[in-house]
Amino acid sequence: MTTAKMDELIRFIPGPSWVHPEVLESQARALIGHREVLIAELQAQCEAGLKAIFQTRQRVLISSSSGSGLMEAAVRNLVTSRCLHLVCGSFSSRWFDIAISCGKKPEALTVDDGYGITSDLLAAHLADHEPYETLFITHNETSTGVVNPLAELCETARASNPDMLICVDTVSSMAGVSIPVDQLEIDFCVTSAQKCFSLPPGLAFASVSLRAFAKATKVVDRGWYFDLINLERYADKGHYPSTPAITLMYALAKQLGRILSEGLSERYKRHRVMADKARDWAETHAALFAQAGFRSDTLTTIETEGKIDFNQLSEFLAQRGFAVAGGYGELKSHTFRVAHMGDIPMDKFDDLLEVMTECVTR
Ligand SMILES: *Cc1c(COP(=O)(O)O)cnc(C)c1O
């Protein structure tokens, strides 16, 4: 296969996801200055759209970084020392590693790959340990295809330790499933542009509660680039401490308009429909890796059970113009992943599943 052809594959991978041509084209505009009134207008427009999707009245910061940057921001700003991480795969494990590398003293409540973290497990852990300053939850674990029961976990956390801040990674779920940030009383909710938002990579967003800002003022060595207090100070004026990715903000404004005109409940329904189709396919031809009751609506991790050779499947799909994602890390040898997030047209998804069937029943 030629490189040119590889460029044109329709990719069902968990980021970067497919971007609508209208959104790509919206970036091809002259740059405005980052201290002008125009940027404040653009920021205000983007923040309003983001607030609708986050279902929040809190500040939503727009960061010129990928999601990992704001994950680090959460650790640097919202923890003095003691925090708890719910770990159920590679991405939740990464947040724990970030906390270590920032000199914090994180503890982990870990379950095996493929399993979700139940509120009973969390309640038992919290009852057994000294209070933590901050809890870190990964909503949708993109390595295993597990979605954790966010509402129950937040409720349990609040009930057992009302002062503990709650930070949630919704990188691969926000804008694909409903996450009512204010109702769940989430203090810091982070996501990235290149997954369910169907935007090019390079921007990340996070809602920040008043409690979180108050906590940050008491934490020292917050660093500079991701200092929430400094970001807030500039955001109040519609500006950023450093030069933001203005071109990507053009795309963001365009795409938020498209997302809200599709309608959020339509969007969530579409993701559920794709998830159902992916699960049906997996159960017919192989198996699902994630435990029942904890399966993601935005990505499906398929256990091959030795029946599907991922390299052969990949090659077959590439010849038909499609790509799916391999297994993540240690799961590579026996799983692969089909992402169904963002704006990818439904008929393309149906085509993908048909070609996958053709490949495995040949
Ligand atoms: C993709 C992903 C990340 C990393 O996000 P970047 O934007 O690549 O930094 C973190 N957490 C989850 C759950 C993800 O899916």
mmCIF file of C-alpha atoms and ligand atoms in Angstrom, residues 14-15 65-71 90-92 94 138-143 169-173 191-195 201-204 299 337 341, ligand 1:
data_model
loop_
_atom_site.group_PDB
_atom_site.id
_atom_site.type_symbol
_atom_site.label_atom_id
_atom_site.label_comp_id
_atom_site.label_asym_id
_atom_site.label_seq_id
_atom_site.Cartn_x
_atom_site.Cartn_y
_atom_site.Cartn_z
ATOM 1 C CA PRO A 14 -9.412 6.468 19.826
ATOM 2 C CA GLY A 15 -7.938 9.735 18.670
ATOM 3 C CA SER A 65 -1.864 21.353 25.036
ATOM 4 C CA SER A 66 -3.148 17.825 24.783
ATOM 5 C CA GLY A 67 -5.242 16.394 27.638
ATOM 6 C CA SER A 68 -2.174 15.067 29.451
ATOM 7 C CA GLY A 69 -1.135 18.678 30.082
ATOM 8 C CA LEU A 70 -4.296 19.421 32.015
ATOM 9 C CA MET A 71 -4.032 16.036 33.781
ATOM 10 C CA SER A 90 -3.046 2.319 31.148
ATOM 11 C CA PHE A 91 -4.558 5.814 31.155
ATOM 12 C CA SER A 92 -5.601 5.770 34.809
ATOM 13 C CA ARG A 94 -0.607 7.280 33.669
ATOM 14 C CA THR A 138 -10.726 7.921 34.841
ATOM 15 C CA HIS A 139 -14.251 7.824 33.471
ATOM 16 C CA ASN A 140 -13.647 5.958 30.218
ATOM 17 C CA GLU A 141 -10.507 3.779 30.275
ATOM 18 C CA THR A 142 -9.414 3.822 26.641
ATOM 19 C CA SER A 143 -7.050 0.858 26.951
ATOM 20 C CA ASP A 169 -10.516 12.271 33.142
ATOM 21 C CA THR A 170 -13.256 12.344 30.499
ATOM 22 C CA VAL A 171 -10.790 12.533 27.603
ATOM 23 C CA SER A 172 -12.433 9.726 25.628
ATOM 24 C CA SER A 173 -16.045 10.265 26.739
ATOM 25 C CA THR A 191 -10.990 16.303 28.195
ATOM 26 C CA SER A 192 -9.131 16.548 24.864
ATOM 27 C CA ALA A 193 -10.169 17.916 21.471
ATOM 28 C CA GLN A 194 -9.192 14.930 19.334
ATOM 29 C CA LYS A 195 -11.547 12.249 20.650
ATOM 30 C CA PRO A 201 -5.345 17.436 18.351
ATOM 31 C CA GLY A 202 -3.701 20.279 20.274
ATOM 32 C CA LEU A 203 -6.390 21.633 22.592
ATOM 33 C CA ALA A 204 -7.644 20.404 25.959
ATOM 34 C CA LEU A 299 -14.894 2.529 22.122
ATOM 35 C CA ARG A 337 -9.982 -1.643 19.662
ATOM 36 C CA MET A 341 -16.476 8.390 18.767
HETATM 37 C C1 LIG B 1 -6.242 9.813 24.937
HETATM 38 C C2 LIG B 1 -6.382 9.753 26.411
HETATM 39 C C3 LIG B 1 -5.530 10.480 27.255
HETATM 40 C C4 LIG B 1 -4.389 11.280 26.737
HETATM 41 O O1 LIG B 1 -4.854 12.416 26.108
HETATM 42 P P1 LIG B 1 -3.881 13.337 25.229
HETATM 43 O O2 LIG B 1 -4.819 14.378 24.710
HETATM 44 O O3 LIG B 1 -3.292 12.451 24.169
HETATM 45 O O4 LIG B 1 -2.851 13.876 26.147
HETATM 46 C C5 LIG B 1 -5.777 10.451 28.607
HETATM 47 N N1 LIG B 1 -6.784 9.733 29.120
HETATM 48 C C6 LIG B 1 -7.614 9.018 28.357
HETATM 49 C C7 LIG B 1 -8.723 8.234 28.988
HETATM 50 C C8 LIG B 1 -7.440 9.006 26.966
HETATM 51 O O5 LIG B 1 -8.257 8.285 26.187
#
